[in-house]
Tab-separated table of C-alpha atoms in Angstrom:
chain	number	residue	atom	x	y	z
A	1	MET	CA	-0.044	0.014	-0.019
A	2	THR	CA	1.454	3.211	-0.954
A	3	ASP	CA	1.035	6.546	0.792
A	4	ALA	CA	-1.298	9.193	-0.733
A	5	PRO	CA	0.435	12.124	-2.292
A	6	PRO	CA	0.482	15.174	0.061
A	7	PRO	CA	-1.941	17.955	-0.352
A	8	LEU	CA	-0.837	20.814	-2.631
A	9	ARG	CA	0.942	23.534	-0.733
A	10	ARG	CA	1.541	27.174	-1.888
A	11	PRO	CA	5.147	27.881	-2.158
A	12	ALA	CA	6.726	30.401	0.359
A	13	THR	CA	7.415	32.911	-2.447
A	14	ALA	CA	3.809	32.967	-3.689
A	15	ARG	CA	1.900	36.308	-3.239
A	16	PRO	CA	-0.005	36.266	-0.119
A	17	ARG	CA	-3.708	35.865	-0.528
A	18	ARG	CA	-5.867	38.763	0.262
A	19	GLY	CA	-6.527	38.917	4.132
A	20	GLY	CA	-4.707	35.637	4.769
A	21	PRO	CA	-2.152	35.249	7.476
A	22	ALA	CA	0.491	36.886	5.529
A	23	ASP	CA	-1.696	39.588	4.501
A	24	PRO	CA	-3.782	40.499	7.513
A	25	GLU	CA	-4.879	43.858	6.156
A	26	GLY	CA	-5.809	42.520	2.831
A	27	ALA	CA	-3.404	45.022	1.052
A	28	GLY	CA	-2.444	42.679	-1.627
A	29	HIS	CA	1.097	44.049	-1.763
A	30	GLY	CA	-0.063	47.512	-2.671
A	31	GLU	CA	-2.359	46.405	-5.472
A	32	PRO	CA	-5.346	48.808	-5.961
A	33	GLU	CA	-8.696	47.635	-4.650
A	34	PRO	CA	-10.598	46.289	-7.725
A	35	ALA	CA	-13.900	47.888	-8.648
A	36	PRO	CA	-17.070	46.005	-8.159
A	37	PRO	CA	-19.003	44.795	-11.176
A	38	ASP	CA	-20.482	47.674	-13.061
A	39	GLY	CA	-24.005	47.801	-14.721
A	40	ALA	CA	-22.825	46.184	-18.010
A	41	GLU	CA	-20.956	43.451	-16.250
A	42	ILE	CA	-24.003	42.676	-13.968
A	43	GLU	CA	-26.212	42.355	-16.925
A	44	ALA	CA	-23.541	40.091	-18.657
A	45	ILE	CA	-23.339	37.904	-15.578
A	46	GLU	CA	-27.231	37.536	-15.511
A	47	HIS	CA	-27.259	36.601	-19.158
A	48	GLN	CA	-24.639	33.916	-18.505
A	49	LEU	CA	-26.645	32.620	-15.676
A	50	THR	CA	-29.382	32.014	-17.977
A	51	GLU	CA	-27.202	30.584	-20.761
A	52	LEU	CA	-25.753	27.956	-18.395
A	53	THR	CA	-29.110	26.128	-18.434
A	54	ALA	CA	-29.135	26.131	-22.266
A	55	MET	CA	-25.569	24.711	-22.274
A	56	ALA	CA	-27.021	21.747	-20.357
A	57	GLY	CA	-29.700	21.169	-23.012
A	58	ALA	CA	-32.575	23.620	-22.329
A	59	THR	CA	-33.802	26.202	-24.880
A	60	ILE	CA	-34.246	29.974	-24.133
A	61	GLU	CA	-36.844	32.150	-25.733
A	62	ALA	CA	-37.698	35.689	-25.349
A	63	ALA	CA	-41.058	36.501	-23.720
A	64	PRO	CA	-41.463	40.352	-23.975
A	65	GLU	CA	-45.253	40.089	-23.365
A	66	LEU	CA	-44.294	38.604	-20.055
A	67	GLY	CA	-41.453	40.933	-19.158
A	68	CYS	CA	-38.886	38.189	-18.892
A	69	ARG	CA	-37.222	35.174	-20.820
A	70	LEU	CA	-38.079	31.695	-20.696
A	71	CYS	CA	-35.867	28.586	-20.138
A	72	ARG	CA	-37.630	25.300	-21.296
A	73	TRP	CA	-36.521	21.802	-20.927
A	74	PRO	CA	-39.550	19.381	-20.787
A	75	GLY	CA	-39.518	16.653	-18.326
A	76	ARG	CA	-36.665	18.086	-16.261
A	77	GLY	CA	-38.507	20.060	-13.620
A	78	ALA	CA	-38.465	23.629	-12.346
A	79	SER	CA	-34.624	23.712	-12.148
A	80	ALA	CA	-34.557	23.453	-15.986
A	81	SER	CA	-37.878	25.008	-16.962
A	82	HIS	CA	-38.250	28.537	-15.410
A	83	ALA	CA	-38.453	32.193	-16.206
A	84	VAL	CA	-35.405	34.332	-15.909
A	85	GLU	CA	-34.340	38.029	-16.246
A	86	PRO	CA	-37.673	39.649	-15.061
A	87	ARG	CA	-38.069	43.260	-15.805
A	88	TRP	CA	-41.242	44.362	-14.046
A	89	SER	CA	-42.476	47.595	-12.884
A	90	ALA	CA	-42.756	48.645	-9.157
A	91	SER	CA	-46.474	49.156	-9.669
A	92	GLY	CA	-47.185	46.126	-11.817
A	93	TRP	CA	-45.005	43.296	-10.695
A	94	GLN	CA	-47.830	41.502	-8.960
A	95	ALA	CA	-50.000	41.315	-12.202
A	96	ALA	CA	-46.796	40.419	-14.021
A	97	ALA	CA	-46.126	37.370	-11.714
A	98	GLU	CA	-49.648	36.233	-11.977
A	99	ALA	CA	-49.449	36.390	-15.802
A	100	LEU	CA	-46.218	34.455	-15.702
A	101	ALA	CA	-47.646	31.799	-13.504
A	102	ALA	CA	-50.616	31.424	-15.761
A	103	HIS	CA	-48.558	31.070	-18.868
A	104	GLN	CA	-46.468	28.334	-17.219
A	105	LEU	CA	-49.390	26.403	-15.908
A	106	ALA	CA	-50.951	26.451	-19.305
A	107	ALA	CA	-47.742	24.993	-20.685
A	108	GLY	CA	-47.869	22.242	-18.059
A	109	GLU	CA	-45.071	23.653	-16.036
A	110	LEU	CA	-44.687	24.858	-12.430
A	111	PRO	CA	-44.744	28.536	-12.033
A	112	ALA	CA	-40.984	29.027	-11.388
A	113	LEU	CA	-38.600	32.058	-11.565
A	114	ALA	CA	-34.853	32.346	-11.165
A	115	LEU	CA	-33.507	35.936	-10.595
A	116	LEU	CA	-30.292	37.763	-9.963
A	117	GLU	CA	-31.119	40.342	-7.228
A	118	ALA	CA	-28.652	42.761	-8.448
A	119	SER	CA	-30.390	43.195	-11.789
A	120	ALA	CA	-33.997	41.999	-11.313
A	121	GLN	CA	-36.710	44.641	-11.427
A	122	PRO	CA	-38.219	46.028	-9.367
A	123	ALA	CA	-35.703	46.049	-6.545
A	124	GLY	CA	-36.299	43.599	-3.818
A	125	LEU	CA	-38.270	41.306	-6.170
A	126	ALA	CA	-37.510	37.964	-4.354
A	127	GLU	CA	-38.779	39.341	-1.057
A	128	ARG	CA	-41.827	40.830	-2.799
A	129	LEU	CA	-42.595	37.298	-4.348
A	130	GLU	CA	-42.097	35.588	-1.141
A	131	GLY	CA	-44.549	37.880	0.509
A	132	ALA	CA	-46.952	37.145	-2.217
A	133	GLY	CA	-46.831	33.330	-1.550
A	134	TRP	CA	-43.966	32.149	-3.774
A	135	VAL	CA	-41.539	29.939	-2.022
A	136	ARG	CA	-37.710	30.279	-2.333
A	137	VAL	CA	-36.441	26.708	-3.075
A	138	ALA	CA	-32.671	27.624	-3.607
A	139	ARG	CA	-30.180	30.356	-3.257
A	140	GLU	CA	-26.714	30.732	-4.437
A	141	VAL	CA	-24.344	33.669	-3.937
A	142	VAL	CA	-22.564	35.123	-7.025
A	143	LEU	CA	-18.909	35.892	-6.327
A	144	TRP	CA	-16.480	37.740	-8.676
A	145	THR	CA	-12.841	38.395	-8.932
A	146	ARG	CA	-10.451	40.535	-11.223
A	147	ARG	CA	-7.198	38.882	-10.260
A	148	ALA	CA	-6.162	35.378	-10.002
A	149	ALA	CA	-4.053	33.699	-7.241
A	150	ILE	CA	-0.749	32.056	-7.882
A	151	VAL	CA	-0.767	28.553	-9.207
A	152	PRO	CA	1.033	26.277	-6.670
A	153	HIS	CA	4.065	24.209	-7.765
A	154	LEU	CA	2.697	21.071	-9.416
A	155	ASP	CA	3.226	17.436	-8.145
A	156	PRO	CA	4.964	15.597	-10.965
A	157	HIS	CA	2.032	13.118	-10.717
A	158	LEU	CA	-0.340	15.758	-11.792
A	159	ARG	CA	-1.619	16.676	-15.251
A	160	ILE	CA	-3.809	19.652	-16.251
A	161	GLU	CA	-5.933	18.639	-19.303
A	162	SER	CA	-7.920	21.035	-21.615
A	163	VAL	CA	-10.881	18.814	-22.586
A	164	THR	CA	-11.655	18.352	-26.362
A	165	PRO	CA	-14.853	17.149	-27.720
A	166	ALA	CA	-13.517	13.708	-28.146
A	167	ARG	CA	-12.934	13.643	-24.319
A	168	ALA	CA	-16.323	15.034	-23.434
A	169	ALA	CA	-17.807	11.617	-22.281
A	170	THR	CA	-14.889	11.133	-19.807
A	171	TYR	CA	-15.194	14.580	-18.481
A	172	GLU	CA	-19.052	14.253	-18.155
A	173	ALA	CA	-18.813	10.968	-16.249
A	174	VAL	CA	-16.338	12.539	-13.732
A	175	GLU	CA	-18.325	15.682	-13.229
A	176	ARG	CA	-21.524	13.551	-12.803
A	177	ALA	CA	-19.775	11.530	-10.183
A	178	ILE	CA	-18.678	14.527	-8.276
A	179	PHE	CA	-22.032	16.161	-8.133
A	180	GLY	CA	-24.206	13.096	-7.794
A	181	LEU	CA	-26.212	13.770	-10.961
A	182	ALA	CA	-28.678	11.333	-12.346
A	183	PRO	CA	-27.473	8.813	-14.988
A	184	ARG	CA	-30.554	9.550	-17.128
A	185	GLU	CA	-29.040	13.010	-17.916
A	186	ALA	CA	-25.790	11.671	-18.960
A	187	GLU	CA	-26.367	11.557	-22.755
A	188	ASP	CA	-27.926	14.927	-23.035
A	189	ARG	CA	-25.210	16.374	-20.880
A	190	ARG	CA	-22.340	14.841	-22.973
A	191	ALA	CA	-23.966	15.994	-26.245
A	192	ALA	CA	-24.321	19.561	-24.872
A	193	LEU	CA	-20.758	19.574	-23.720
A	194	GLU	CA	-19.552	18.259	-26.950
A	195	ARG	CA	-21.394	20.986	-28.967
A	196	GLY	CA	-20.121	23.704	-26.561
A	197	LEU	CA	-16.511	22.574	-26.759
A	198	ALA	CA	-16.685	22.238	-30.535
A	199	GLU	CA	-18.249	25.672	-31.042
A	200	ALA	CA	-15.919	27.398	-28.561
A	201	ARG	CA	-18.806	28.439	-26.329
A	202	LEU	CA	-16.955	26.930	-23.301
A	203	ARG	CA	-13.802	25.294	-22.133
A	204	ALA	CA	-13.403	22.406	-19.625
A	205	TYR	CA	-10.446	21.669	-17.570
A	206	LEU	CA	-9.562	18.315	-15.933
A	207	VAL	CA	-6.990	17.471	-13.218
A	208	ARG	CA	-5.495	14.058	-13.381
A	209	LEU	CA	-3.455	12.454	-10.650
A	210	ASP	CA	-1.488	9.378	-11.744
A	211	GLY	CA	-3.771	9.225	-14.786
A	212	GLU	CA	-7.043	9.208	-12.724
A	213	PRO	CA	-9.275	12.184	-13.187
A	214	ILE	CA	-9.922	14.034	-9.835
A	215	ALA	CA	-11.214	17.479	-10.407
A	216	THR	CA	-13.227	19.497	-13.005
A	217	ALA	CA	-14.111	23.058	-13.991
A	218	ARG	CA	-15.883	24.713	-16.830
A	219	LEU	CA	-15.051	28.233	-18.177
A	220	ILE	CA	-17.658	29.867	-20.243
A	221	PRO	CA	-16.601	33.111	-22.008
A	222	GLY	CA	-19.000	36.085	-22.173
A	223	SER	CA	-19.404	39.728	-22.845
A	224	GLY	CA	-16.426	41.165	-20.822
A	225	VAL	CA	-16.943	38.592	-18.057
A	226	ALA	CA	-16.352	34.823	-17.849
A	227	ALA	CA	-18.197	32.222	-15.792
A	228	LEU	CA	-16.847	29.267	-13.910
A	229	GLN	CA	-19.145	26.236	-13.471
A	230	GLY	CA	-19.013	22.789	-12.318
A	231	VAL	CA	-15.842	23.337	-10.051
A	232	GLY	CA	-15.469	20.030	-8.233
A	233	VAL	CA	-13.256	17.277	-6.749
A	234	VAL	CA	-13.879	13.658	-6.308
A	235	PRO	CA	-14.675	12.730	-2.759
A	236	ALA	CA	-11.428	10.839	-2.090
A	237	ARG	CA	-9.343	13.906	-2.925
A	238	ARG	CA	-11.121	16.692	-1.200
A	239	ARG	CA	-9.515	19.004	1.340
A	240	GLN	CA	-6.120	18.387	-0.373
A	241	GLY	CA	-5.856	21.720	-2.439
A	242	TYR	CA	-7.209	20.465	-5.667
A	243	GLY	CA	-10.256	22.636	-5.647
A	244	ALA	CA	-8.087	25.671	-5.225
A	245	LEU	CA	-5.763	24.480	-7.997
A	246	ILE	CA	-8.441	23.841	-10.615
A	247	THR	CA	-10.314	27.159	-9.710
A	248	THR	CA	-7.045	29.102	-10.003
A	249	ILE	CA	-6.251	27.502	-13.382
A	250	ALA	CA	-9.606	28.269	-14.746
A	251	THR	CA	-9.602	31.778	-13.345
A	252	ARG	CA	-6.267	32.613	-14.960
A	253	ALA	CA	-7.441	31.229	-18.186
A	254	GLY	CA	-10.586	33.440	-17.997
A	255	LEU	CA	-8.635	36.676	-17.294
A	256	ALA	CA	-5.888	35.772	-19.831
A	257	THR	CA	-8.400	35.624	-22.605
A	258	GLY	CA	-9.390	39.254	-22.159
A	259	HIS	CA	-12.191	39.175	-19.612
A	260	ARG	CA	-12.450	41.880	-17.031
A	261	LEU	CA	-13.573	39.584	-14.384
A	262	VAL	CA	-14.529	35.986	-13.586
A	263	TRP	CA	-17.506	35.013	-11.531
A	264	LEU	CA	-19.061	32.001	-10.178
A	265	ALA	CA	-22.157	31.105	-7.977
A	266	ALA	CA	-21.879	28.934	-4.828
A	267	ASP	CA	-23.947	27.879	-1.918
A	268	PRO	CA	-23.898	30.568	0.803
A	269	ASP	CA	-24.252	27.812	3.466
A	270	ASP	CA	-21.220	25.831	2.236
A	271	ALA	CA	-18.661	27.107	4.557
A	272	ALA	CA	-15.807	25.182	3.003
A	273	ALA	CA	-16.650	26.554	-0.461
A	274	GLN	CA	-16.999	30.064	0.652
A	275	ALA	CA	-13.612	29.864	2.496
A	276	LEU	CA	-11.968	28.442	-0.517
A	277	TYR	CA	-13.318	31.270	-2.912
A	278	ALA	CA	-12.541	34.039	-0.441
A	279	GLY	CA	-8.977	32.727	-0.192
A	280	LEU	CA	-8.785	33.136	-3.908
A	281	ASP	CA	-9.954	36.705	-3.855
A	282	TYR	CA	-13.599	35.895	-4.927
A	283	ARG	CA	-16.017	38.456	-3.427
A	284	PRO	CA	-19.845	38.161	-3.103
A	285	PHE	CA	-22.141	40.813	-4.641
A	286	SER	CA	-25.570	39.358	-5.311
A	287	ALA	CA	-27.814	36.524	-4.651
A	288	TRP	CA	-29.180	34.113	-7.356
A	289	ASP	CA	-32.604	33.005	-6.181
A	290	ARG	CA	-35.082	30.249	-7.404
A	291	LEU	CA	-38.567	30.527	-6.536
A	292	LEU	CA	-41.763	28.492	-7.039
A	293	ARG	CA	-45.382	29.458	-6.615
A	294	PRO	CA	-47.362	26.648	-4.975
A	295	ALA	CA	-50.212	25.249	-6.912
C-alpha cells in the first residue's frame, strides 16, 4: 500500500492571498482595490446565468409580453424550466407574476422564476414574491474576482488537461460522479458539452493524478466577463488543495483571454466552499434565487 500524495501547498514565494495570515490587512502588496461589477458586467453575468441552463440542454426564448425570458427543458422540472431576467415595474410586478404563473401552468409547467437580485426589477423582487406566496427553493451567492491567485508548484504526478470534444464523455462522467447527478441525464449532458466545446462556447479543464481524473471546472466566455461552473473534486481527494488548483487555473485562463472579471455561484451555507473562494479573492455581490409558486 502506497501513501497518498501530500496535499498541494502554496510556495513560500507566492503572493499572499488577500486577508490571509501573511496579508492581514488585505493590502495585496499594494495592489489597488478592484472595482465591483458595473452595470454592463452585472447584465452580462445575469445573461450567462441564463445561458448555463441552455448549455446543459434547455432552450431559451424571449417573452417580452411577460417581461422576462423563458428557459424550457420538458421533463426536467423547475430547475430547468423556469422564467429568468424579470423586468417588471414597481406598480405592476404582482400582475406580471400572475401572468407568468398562468402562462407556465398552461404549458404544463410549475410557476418558477430564477432571478439575480442585483439586476431583477423591481428592486427586492425576491422578497416581494415571497410575501405574495412564492417559495424560495434555492439560493446561491454570486462571487467575482478581477485577479487570479498564484498557481502552486505542481506535483509531478499531476496533469492539467484541456478537454476536447473527443474527451467529453470522460469529463461528463467524472463531473456527474462529483455532483451526484442522475445517470438519465448523461447523454444529454455529454451531447451539450460536445457542442459547447466544438463551438468554442466553453472550455473544460480536468486535473488528473497518476492518470485518474480527480477535479473538474468549466469556463464559459461572455461579454467582458467569464463564468466558472462545475468546479468540483472527487470525494477521495477533497480537502487536499485540488479545488483551489482547478479554480485558479480556470480563473487565470478567463482573465488571460481578455475578460475583465471571472465569476461563479456557490451555496452561501457551504462554509468550506465560501472559505476556498474567499482565499482566492472571490467576493460576493448578489444572490441568485430560485422561487416557485405553489399550485
